[in-house]
Short mmCIF file of C-alpha atoms in Angstrom, two decimals:
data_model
loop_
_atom_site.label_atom_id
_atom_site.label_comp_id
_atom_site.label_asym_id
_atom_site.label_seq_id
_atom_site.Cartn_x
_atom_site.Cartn_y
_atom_site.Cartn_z
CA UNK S 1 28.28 29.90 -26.29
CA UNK S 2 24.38 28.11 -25.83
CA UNK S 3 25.42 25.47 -23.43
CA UNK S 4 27.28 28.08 -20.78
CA UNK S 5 24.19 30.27 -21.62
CA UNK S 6 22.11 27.52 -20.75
CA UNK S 7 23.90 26.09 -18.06
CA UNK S 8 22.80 25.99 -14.37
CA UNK S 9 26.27 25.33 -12.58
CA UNK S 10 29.13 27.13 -13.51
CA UNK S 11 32.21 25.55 -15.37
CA UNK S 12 34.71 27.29 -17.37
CA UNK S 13 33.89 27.80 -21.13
CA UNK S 14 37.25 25.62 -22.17
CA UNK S 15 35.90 22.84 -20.09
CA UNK S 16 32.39 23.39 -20.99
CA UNK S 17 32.68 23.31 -24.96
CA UNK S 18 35.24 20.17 -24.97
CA UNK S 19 32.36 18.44 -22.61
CA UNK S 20 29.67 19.97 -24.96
CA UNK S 21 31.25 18.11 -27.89
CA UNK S 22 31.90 14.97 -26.52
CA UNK S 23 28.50 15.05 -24.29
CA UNK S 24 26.55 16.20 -27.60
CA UNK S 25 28.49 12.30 -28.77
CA UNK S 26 27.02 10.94 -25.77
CA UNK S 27 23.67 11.07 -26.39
CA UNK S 28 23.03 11.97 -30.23
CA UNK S 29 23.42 8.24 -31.13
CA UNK S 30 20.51 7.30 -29.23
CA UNK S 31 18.80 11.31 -29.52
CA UNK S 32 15.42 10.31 -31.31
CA UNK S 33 14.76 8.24 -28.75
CA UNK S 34 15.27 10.19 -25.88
CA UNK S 35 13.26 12.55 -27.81
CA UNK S 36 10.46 10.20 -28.41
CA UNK S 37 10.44 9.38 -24.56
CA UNK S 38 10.69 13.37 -23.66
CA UNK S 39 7.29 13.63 -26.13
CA UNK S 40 5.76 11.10 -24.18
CA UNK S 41 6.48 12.96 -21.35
CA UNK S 42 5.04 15.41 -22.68
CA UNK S 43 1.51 14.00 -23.22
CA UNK S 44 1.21 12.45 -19.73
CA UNK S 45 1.34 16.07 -18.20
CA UNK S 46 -0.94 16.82 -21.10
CA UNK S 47 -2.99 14.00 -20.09
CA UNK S 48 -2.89 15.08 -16.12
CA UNK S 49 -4.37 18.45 -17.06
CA UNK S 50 -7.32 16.90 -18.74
CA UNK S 51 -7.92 14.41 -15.69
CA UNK S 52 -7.78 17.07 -13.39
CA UNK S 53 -10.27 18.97 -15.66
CA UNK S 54 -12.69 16.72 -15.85
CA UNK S 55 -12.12 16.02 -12.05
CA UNK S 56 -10.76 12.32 -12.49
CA UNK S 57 -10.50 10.07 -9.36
CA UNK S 58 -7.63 11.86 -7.49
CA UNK S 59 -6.12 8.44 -6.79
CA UNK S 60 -6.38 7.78 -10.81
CA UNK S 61 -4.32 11.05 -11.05
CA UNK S 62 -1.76 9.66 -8.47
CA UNK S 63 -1.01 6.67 -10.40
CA UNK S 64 -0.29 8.66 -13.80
CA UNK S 65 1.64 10.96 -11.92
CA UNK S 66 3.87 8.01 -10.67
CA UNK S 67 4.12 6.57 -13.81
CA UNK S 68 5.75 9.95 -15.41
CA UNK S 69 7.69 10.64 -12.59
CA UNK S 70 9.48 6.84 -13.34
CA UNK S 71 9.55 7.75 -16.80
CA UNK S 72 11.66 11.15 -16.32
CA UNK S 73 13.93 9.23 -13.68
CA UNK S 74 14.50 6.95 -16.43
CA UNK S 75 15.51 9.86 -18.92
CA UNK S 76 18.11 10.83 -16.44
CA UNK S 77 19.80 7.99 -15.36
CA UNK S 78 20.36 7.04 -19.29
CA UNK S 79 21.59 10.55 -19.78
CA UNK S 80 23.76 10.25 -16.50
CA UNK S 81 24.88 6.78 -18.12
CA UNK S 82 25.77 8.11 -21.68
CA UNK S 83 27.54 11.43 -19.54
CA UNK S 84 29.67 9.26 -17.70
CA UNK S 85 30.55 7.23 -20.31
CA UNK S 86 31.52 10.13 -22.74
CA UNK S 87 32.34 13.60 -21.12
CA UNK S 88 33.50 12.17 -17.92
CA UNK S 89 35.65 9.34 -18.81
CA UNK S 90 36.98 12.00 -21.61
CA UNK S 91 37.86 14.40 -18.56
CA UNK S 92 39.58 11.16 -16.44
CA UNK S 93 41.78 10.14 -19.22
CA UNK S 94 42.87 13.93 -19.91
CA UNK S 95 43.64 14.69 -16.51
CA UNK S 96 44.28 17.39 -14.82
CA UNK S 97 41.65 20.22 -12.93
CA UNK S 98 38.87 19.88 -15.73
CA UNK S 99 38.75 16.24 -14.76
CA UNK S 100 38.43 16.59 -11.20
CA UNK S 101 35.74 19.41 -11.93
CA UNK S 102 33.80 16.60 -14.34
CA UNK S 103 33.46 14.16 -11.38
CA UNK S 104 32.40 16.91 -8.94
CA UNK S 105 29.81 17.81 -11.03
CA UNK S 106 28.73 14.67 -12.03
CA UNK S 107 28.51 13.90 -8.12
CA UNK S 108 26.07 16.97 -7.39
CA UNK S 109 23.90 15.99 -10.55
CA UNK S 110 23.62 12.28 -8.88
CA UNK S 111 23.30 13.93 -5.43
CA UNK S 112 20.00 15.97 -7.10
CA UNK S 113 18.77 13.09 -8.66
CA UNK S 114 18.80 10.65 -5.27
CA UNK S 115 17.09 13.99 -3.10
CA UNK S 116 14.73 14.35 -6.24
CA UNK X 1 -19.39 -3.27 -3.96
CA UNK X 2 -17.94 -1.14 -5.99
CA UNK X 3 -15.75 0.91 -3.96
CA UNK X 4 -14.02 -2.53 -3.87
CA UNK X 5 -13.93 -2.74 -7.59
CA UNK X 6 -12.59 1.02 -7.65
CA UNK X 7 -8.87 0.29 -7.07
CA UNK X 8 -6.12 2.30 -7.78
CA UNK X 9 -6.60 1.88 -11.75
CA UNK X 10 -9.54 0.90 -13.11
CA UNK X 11 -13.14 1.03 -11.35
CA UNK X 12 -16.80 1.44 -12.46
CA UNK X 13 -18.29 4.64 -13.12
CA UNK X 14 -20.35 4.37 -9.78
CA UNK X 15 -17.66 4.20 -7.23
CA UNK X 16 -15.96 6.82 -9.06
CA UNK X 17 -18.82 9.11 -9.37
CA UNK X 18 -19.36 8.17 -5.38
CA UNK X 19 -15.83 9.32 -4.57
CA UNK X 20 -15.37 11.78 -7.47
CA UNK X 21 -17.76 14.33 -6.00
CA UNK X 22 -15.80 14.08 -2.73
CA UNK X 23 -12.49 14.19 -4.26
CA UNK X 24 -13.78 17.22 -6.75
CA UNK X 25 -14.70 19.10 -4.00
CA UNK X 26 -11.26 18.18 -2.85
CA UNK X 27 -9.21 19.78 -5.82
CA UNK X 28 -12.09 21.79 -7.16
CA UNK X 29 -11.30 24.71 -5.03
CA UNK X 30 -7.97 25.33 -6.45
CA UNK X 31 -8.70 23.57 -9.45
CA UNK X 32 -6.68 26.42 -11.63
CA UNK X 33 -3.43 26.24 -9.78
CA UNK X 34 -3.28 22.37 -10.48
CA UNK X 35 -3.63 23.06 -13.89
CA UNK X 36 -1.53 26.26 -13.95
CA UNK X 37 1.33 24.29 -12.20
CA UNK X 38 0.74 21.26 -14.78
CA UNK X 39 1.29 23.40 -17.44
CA UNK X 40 4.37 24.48 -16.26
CA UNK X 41 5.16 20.91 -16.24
CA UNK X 42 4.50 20.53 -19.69
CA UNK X 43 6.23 23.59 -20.73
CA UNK X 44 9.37 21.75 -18.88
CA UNK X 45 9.00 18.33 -20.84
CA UNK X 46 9.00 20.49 -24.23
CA UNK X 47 12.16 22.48 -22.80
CA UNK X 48 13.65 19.53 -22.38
CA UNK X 49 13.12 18.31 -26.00
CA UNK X 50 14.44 21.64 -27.07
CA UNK X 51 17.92 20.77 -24.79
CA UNK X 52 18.41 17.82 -26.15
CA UNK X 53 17.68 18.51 -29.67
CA UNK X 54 20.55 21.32 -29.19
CA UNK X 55 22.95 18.82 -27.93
CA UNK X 56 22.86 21.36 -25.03
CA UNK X 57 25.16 19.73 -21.81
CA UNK X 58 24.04 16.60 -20.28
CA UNK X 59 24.23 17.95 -16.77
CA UNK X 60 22.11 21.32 -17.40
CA UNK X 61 19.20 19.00 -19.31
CA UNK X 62 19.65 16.85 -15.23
CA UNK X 63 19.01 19.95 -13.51
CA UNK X 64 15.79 20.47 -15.56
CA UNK X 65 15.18 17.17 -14.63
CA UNK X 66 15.67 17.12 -11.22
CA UNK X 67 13.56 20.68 -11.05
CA UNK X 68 10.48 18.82 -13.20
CA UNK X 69 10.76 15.98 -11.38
CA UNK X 70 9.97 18.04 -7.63
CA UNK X 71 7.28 19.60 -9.42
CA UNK X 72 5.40 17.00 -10.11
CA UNK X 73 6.16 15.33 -6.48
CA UNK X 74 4.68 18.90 -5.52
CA UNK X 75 1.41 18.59 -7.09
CA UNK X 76 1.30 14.34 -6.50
CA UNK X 77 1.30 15.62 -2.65
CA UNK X 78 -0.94 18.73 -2.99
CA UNK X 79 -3.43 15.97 -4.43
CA UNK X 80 -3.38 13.72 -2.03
CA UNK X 81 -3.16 15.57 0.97
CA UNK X 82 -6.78 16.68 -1.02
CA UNK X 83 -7.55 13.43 -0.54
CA UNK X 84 -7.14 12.77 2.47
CA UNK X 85 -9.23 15.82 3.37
CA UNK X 86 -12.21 15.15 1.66
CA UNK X 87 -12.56 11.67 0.30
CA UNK X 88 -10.76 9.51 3.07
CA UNK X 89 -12.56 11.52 5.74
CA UNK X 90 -15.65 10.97 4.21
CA UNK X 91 -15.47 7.40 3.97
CA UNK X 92 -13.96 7.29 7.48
CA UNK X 93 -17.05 9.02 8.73
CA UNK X 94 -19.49 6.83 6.86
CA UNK X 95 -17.05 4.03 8.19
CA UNK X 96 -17.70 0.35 6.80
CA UNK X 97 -16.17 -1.44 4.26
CA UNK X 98 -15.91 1.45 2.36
CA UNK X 99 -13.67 3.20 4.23
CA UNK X 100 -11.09 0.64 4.95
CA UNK X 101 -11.24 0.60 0.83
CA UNK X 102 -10.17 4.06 0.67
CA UNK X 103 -7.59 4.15 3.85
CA UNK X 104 -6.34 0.55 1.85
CA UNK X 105 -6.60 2.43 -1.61
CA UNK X 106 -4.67 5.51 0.00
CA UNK X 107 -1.81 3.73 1.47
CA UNK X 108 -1.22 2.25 -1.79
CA UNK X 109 -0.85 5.40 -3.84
CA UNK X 110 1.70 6.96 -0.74
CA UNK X 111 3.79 3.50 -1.39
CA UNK X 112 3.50 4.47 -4.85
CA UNK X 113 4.66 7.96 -4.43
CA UNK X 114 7.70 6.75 -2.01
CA UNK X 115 8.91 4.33 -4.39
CA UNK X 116 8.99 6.25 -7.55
CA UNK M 1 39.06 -13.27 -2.51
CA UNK M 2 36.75 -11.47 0.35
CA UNK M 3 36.20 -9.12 -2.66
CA UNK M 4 34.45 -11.70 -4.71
CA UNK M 5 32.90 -13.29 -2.12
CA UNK M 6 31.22 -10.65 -0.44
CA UNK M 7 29.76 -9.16 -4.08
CA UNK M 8 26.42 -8.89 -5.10
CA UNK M 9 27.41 -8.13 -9.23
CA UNK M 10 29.62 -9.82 -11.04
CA UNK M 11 33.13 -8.32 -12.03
CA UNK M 12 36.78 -10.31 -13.06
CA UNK M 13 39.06 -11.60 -10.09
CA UNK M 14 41.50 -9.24 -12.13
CA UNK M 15 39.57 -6.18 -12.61
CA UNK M 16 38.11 -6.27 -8.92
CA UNK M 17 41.49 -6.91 -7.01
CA UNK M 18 42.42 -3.98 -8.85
CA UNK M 19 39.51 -1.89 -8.12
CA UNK M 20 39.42 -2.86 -4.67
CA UNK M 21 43.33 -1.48 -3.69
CA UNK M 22 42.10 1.95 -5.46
CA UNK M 23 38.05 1.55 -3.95
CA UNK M 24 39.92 1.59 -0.21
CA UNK M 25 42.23 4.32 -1.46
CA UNK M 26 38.61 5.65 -2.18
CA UNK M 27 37.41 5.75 1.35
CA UNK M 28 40.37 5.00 3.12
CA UNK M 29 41.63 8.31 3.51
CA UNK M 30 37.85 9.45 5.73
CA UNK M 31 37.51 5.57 6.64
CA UNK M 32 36.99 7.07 10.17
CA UNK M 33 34.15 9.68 9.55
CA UNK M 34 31.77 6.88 7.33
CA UNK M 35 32.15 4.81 10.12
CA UNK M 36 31.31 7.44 12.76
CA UNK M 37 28.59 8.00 10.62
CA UNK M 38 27.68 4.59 10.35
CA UNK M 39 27.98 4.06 14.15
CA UNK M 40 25.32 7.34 14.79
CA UNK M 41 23.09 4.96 11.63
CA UNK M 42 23.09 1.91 14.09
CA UNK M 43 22.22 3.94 17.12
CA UNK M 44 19.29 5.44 14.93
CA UNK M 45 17.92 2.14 14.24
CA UNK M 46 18.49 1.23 17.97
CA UNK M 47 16.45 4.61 19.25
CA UNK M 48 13.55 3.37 16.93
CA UNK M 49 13.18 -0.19 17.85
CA UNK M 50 13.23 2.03 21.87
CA UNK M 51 10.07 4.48 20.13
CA UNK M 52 8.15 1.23 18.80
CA UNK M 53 8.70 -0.67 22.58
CA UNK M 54 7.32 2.17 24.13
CA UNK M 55 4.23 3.18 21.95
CA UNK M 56 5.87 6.40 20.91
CA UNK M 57 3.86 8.61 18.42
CA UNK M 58 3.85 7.37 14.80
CA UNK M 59 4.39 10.54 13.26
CA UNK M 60 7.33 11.02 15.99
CA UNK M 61 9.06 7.49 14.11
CA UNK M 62 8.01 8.81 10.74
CA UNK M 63 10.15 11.57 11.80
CA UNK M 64 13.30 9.51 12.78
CA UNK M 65 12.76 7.24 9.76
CA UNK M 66 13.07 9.84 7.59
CA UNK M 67 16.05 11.58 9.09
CA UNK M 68 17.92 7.92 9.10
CA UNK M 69 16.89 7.84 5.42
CA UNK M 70 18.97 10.95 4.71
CA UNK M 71 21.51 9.93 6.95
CA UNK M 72 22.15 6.43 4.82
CA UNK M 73 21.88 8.62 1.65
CA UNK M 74 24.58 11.20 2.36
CA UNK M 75 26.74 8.28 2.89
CA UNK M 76 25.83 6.32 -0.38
CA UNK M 77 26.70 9.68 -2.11
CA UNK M 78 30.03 9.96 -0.88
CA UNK M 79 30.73 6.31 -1.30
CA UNK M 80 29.93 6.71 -4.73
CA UNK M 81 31.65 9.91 -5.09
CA UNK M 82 35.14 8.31 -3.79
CA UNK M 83 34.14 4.91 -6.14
CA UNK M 84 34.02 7.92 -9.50
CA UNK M 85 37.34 9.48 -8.30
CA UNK M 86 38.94 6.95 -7.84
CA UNK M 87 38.08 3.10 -9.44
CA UNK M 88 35.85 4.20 -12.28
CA UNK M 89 38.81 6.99 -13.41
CA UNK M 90 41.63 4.58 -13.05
CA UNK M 91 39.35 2.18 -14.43
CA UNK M 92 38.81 5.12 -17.60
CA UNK M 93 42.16 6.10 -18.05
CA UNK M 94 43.57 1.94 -18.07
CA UNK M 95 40.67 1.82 -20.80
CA UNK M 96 38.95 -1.48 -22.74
CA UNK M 97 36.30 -3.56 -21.48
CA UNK M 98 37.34 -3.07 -17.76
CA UNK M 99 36.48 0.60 -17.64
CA UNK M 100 33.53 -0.49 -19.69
CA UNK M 101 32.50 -2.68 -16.78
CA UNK M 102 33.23 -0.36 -14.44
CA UNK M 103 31.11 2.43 -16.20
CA UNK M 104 28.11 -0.13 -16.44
CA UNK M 105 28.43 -1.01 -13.14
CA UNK M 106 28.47 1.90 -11.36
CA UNK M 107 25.40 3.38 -13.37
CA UNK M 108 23.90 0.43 -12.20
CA UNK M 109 24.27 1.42 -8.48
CA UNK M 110 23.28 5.10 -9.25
CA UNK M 111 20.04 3.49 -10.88
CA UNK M 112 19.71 1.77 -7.55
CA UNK M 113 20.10 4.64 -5.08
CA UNK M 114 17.66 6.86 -7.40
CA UNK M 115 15.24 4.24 -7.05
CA UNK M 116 15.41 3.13 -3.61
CA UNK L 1 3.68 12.81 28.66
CA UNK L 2 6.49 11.28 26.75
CA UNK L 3 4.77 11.28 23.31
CA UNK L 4 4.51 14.95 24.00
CA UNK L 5 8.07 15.40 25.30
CA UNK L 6 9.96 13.39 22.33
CA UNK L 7 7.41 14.47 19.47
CA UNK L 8 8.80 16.61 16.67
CA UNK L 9 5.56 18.47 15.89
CA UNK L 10 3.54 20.41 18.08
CA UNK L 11 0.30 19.05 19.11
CA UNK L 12 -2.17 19.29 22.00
CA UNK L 13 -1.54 17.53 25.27
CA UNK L 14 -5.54 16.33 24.79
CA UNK L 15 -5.32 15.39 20.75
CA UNK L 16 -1.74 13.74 21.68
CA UNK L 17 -3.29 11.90 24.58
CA UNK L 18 -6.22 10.68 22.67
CA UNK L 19 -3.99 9.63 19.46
CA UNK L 20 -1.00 7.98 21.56
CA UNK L 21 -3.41 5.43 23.15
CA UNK L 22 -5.25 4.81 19.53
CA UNK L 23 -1.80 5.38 17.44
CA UNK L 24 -0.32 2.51 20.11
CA UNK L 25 -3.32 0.45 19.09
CA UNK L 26 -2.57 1.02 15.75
CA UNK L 27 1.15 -0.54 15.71
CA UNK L 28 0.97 -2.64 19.20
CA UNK L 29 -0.76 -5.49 17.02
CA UNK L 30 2.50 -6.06 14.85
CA UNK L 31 5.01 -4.34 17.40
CA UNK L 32 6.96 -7.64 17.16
CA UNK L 33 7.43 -7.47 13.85
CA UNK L 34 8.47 -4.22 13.46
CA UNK L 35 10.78 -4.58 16.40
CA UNK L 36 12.09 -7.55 14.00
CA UNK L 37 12.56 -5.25 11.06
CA UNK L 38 14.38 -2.77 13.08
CA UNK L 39 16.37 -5.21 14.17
CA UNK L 40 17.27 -6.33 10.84
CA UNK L 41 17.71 -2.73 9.98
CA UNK L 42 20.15 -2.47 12.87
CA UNK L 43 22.04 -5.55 11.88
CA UNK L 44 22.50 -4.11 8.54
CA UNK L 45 24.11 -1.06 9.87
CA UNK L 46 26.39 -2.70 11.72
CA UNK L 47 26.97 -4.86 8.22
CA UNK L 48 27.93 -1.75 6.52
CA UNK L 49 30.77 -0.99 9.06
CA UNK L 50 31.93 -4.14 9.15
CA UNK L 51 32.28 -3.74 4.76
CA UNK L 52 34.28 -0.27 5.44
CA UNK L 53 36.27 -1.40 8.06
CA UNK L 54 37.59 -4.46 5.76
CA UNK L 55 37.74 -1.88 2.76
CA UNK L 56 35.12 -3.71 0.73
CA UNK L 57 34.20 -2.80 -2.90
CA UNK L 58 32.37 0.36 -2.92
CA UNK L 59 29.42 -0.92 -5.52
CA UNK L 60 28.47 -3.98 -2.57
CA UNK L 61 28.43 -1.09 0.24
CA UNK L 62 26.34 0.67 -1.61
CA UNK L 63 24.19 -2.15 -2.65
CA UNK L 64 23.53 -2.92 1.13
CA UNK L 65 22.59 0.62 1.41
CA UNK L 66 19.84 0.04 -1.37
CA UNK L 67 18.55 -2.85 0.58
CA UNK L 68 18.76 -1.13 3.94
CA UNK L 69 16.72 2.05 2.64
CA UNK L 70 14.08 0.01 0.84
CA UNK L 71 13.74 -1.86 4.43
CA UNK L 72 13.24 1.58 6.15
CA UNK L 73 10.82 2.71 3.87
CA UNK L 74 8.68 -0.11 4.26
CA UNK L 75 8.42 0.03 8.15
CA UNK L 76 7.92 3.88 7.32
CA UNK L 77 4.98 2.83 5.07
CA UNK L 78 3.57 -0.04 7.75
CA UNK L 79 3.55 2.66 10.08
CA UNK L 80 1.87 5.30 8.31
CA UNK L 81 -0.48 2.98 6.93
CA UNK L 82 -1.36 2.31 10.65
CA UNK L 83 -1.58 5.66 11.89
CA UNK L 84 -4.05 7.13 8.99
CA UNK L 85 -5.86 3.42 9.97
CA UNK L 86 -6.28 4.01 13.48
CA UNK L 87 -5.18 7.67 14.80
CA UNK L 88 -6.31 9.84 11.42
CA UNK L 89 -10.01 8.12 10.87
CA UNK L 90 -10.46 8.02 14.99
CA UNK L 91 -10.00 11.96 14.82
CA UNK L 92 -11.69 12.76 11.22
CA UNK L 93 -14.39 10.57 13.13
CA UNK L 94 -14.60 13.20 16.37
CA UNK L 95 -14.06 15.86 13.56
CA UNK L 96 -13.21 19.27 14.69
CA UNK L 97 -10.04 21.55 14.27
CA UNK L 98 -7.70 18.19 16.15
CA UNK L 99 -9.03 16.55 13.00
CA UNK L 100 -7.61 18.98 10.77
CA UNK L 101 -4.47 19.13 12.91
CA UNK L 102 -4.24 15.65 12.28
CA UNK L 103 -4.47 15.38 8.41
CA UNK L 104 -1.77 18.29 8.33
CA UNK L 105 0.19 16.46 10.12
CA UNK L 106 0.14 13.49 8.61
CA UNK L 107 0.31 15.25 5.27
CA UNK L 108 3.88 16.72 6.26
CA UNK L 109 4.94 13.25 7.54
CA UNK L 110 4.31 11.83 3.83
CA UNK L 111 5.94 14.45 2.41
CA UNK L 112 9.09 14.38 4.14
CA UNK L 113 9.22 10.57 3.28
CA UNK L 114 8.14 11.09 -0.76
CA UNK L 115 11.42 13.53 -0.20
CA UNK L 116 13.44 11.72 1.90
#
């Protein structure tokens, strides 16, 4: 299964393909434009290679490098938002072990994001 | 004067020239690992695109963020601890105006960097 | 309703009253340890006004300021893990615009804490 | 020397010396205000157990520990801004391997508050 291939914390495959479905629901309404803000993304490290190519004012570099890093933050608290709103409230009203594990997890991905 | 004019963002070629050779010689010697780890970077931003075009789990695409997000803190501080090194000791040498520009100039970018 | 008055977001009279019997079943249970670790927090603050009076070494506060920092955080993280377990599940599984508000409003404080 | 006994980083007895006297310089002209702030900063922390002891709603405690950290960090920032002022350009100025020792240092104190 992709996402338990691709996954970086462990949770059981059951758990992991319901979440997967109803996470997948989470963000694939607003997909194209996370994808559109992930290409962005993109081309601002693009751009930082070709400022620090043509040796750009290292304060200059700063600033873009700010700027990106508010940019990703923003890409995870919406995913964070559409995560809780879908795969963990999905967990909560079902109950049970798998819930509990949800909100753990969901606590150590916020916990990574404050340190980050 | 144009250090005065060469805040954060935009400044004239002169003061940038003035500090760019300082700060080149700053990031010039390792020049290829700033770009080496910047490509990683963007590498990450199109893995990224790649997770969420698979619908892959919201938490494993946070990880990647969290992870992208303390590599580009990484080379934000690498940068400016450059910086500091060359072009803020310069200044600070020459003394004047000019280097309460770049000690001002500096302290903004580190407010920068804390905050995002 | 202390609740209410002591807020900084908005939420119902209903919703809150409710949230706020499970919120203290939240923390209630290690109501002790935050506020152990809330009491070391003050004394931190106290020990760097006493490094400021007597002209301690600014790196030396830098040092303390950042361990305080961490100190606040770990408690914001299990605030808001005990706020998820507890008032934004029951807040899930009693469903409609409630746990709506609830969702919304704790992304909000997660958005918050990332950016602070 | 007390700077020497309380500080968290090695440095020389001579380089300490000579930066305590300019680093006290560099705050002792706003040491009452950031006595003020870290008074505030105290009060605050005694607000927060006052919240937890009355079982507030989780979402205002942890708004008050927003507002505390941003206050933190911007004493943090005053500071540092003071030190690379005053203590940093005074030793870049004398040059030498304490100048060095002093960039490093102050290099490691912005990191640990870009990751704090």
């Amino acid at each position: 299964m992709t996402t338990v291939d691709s996954t970086a914390i462990d949770h059981e495959d059951h758990g992991d393909q319901q979440c997967h479905d109803h996470a997948a629901h989470g963000y694939i309404s607003n997909k194209d434009d996370y994808l559109k803000r992930l290409r962005r993304i993109e081309g601002q490290a693009r751009g930082l290679q070709r400022m620090v190519e043509e040796d750009k004012y290292c304060i200059d570099i700063l600033t873009q490098v700010s700027a990106m890093t508010k940019a990703l933050q923003a890409v995870a608290l919406g995913l964070l938002e559409d995560h809780l709103e879908h795969c963990v409230v999905d967990a909560a009203v079902a109950g049970g072990p798998e819930a509990e594990a949800k909100l753990k997890e969901a606590s150590q991905a916020i916990a990574r994001l404050v340190r980050s």
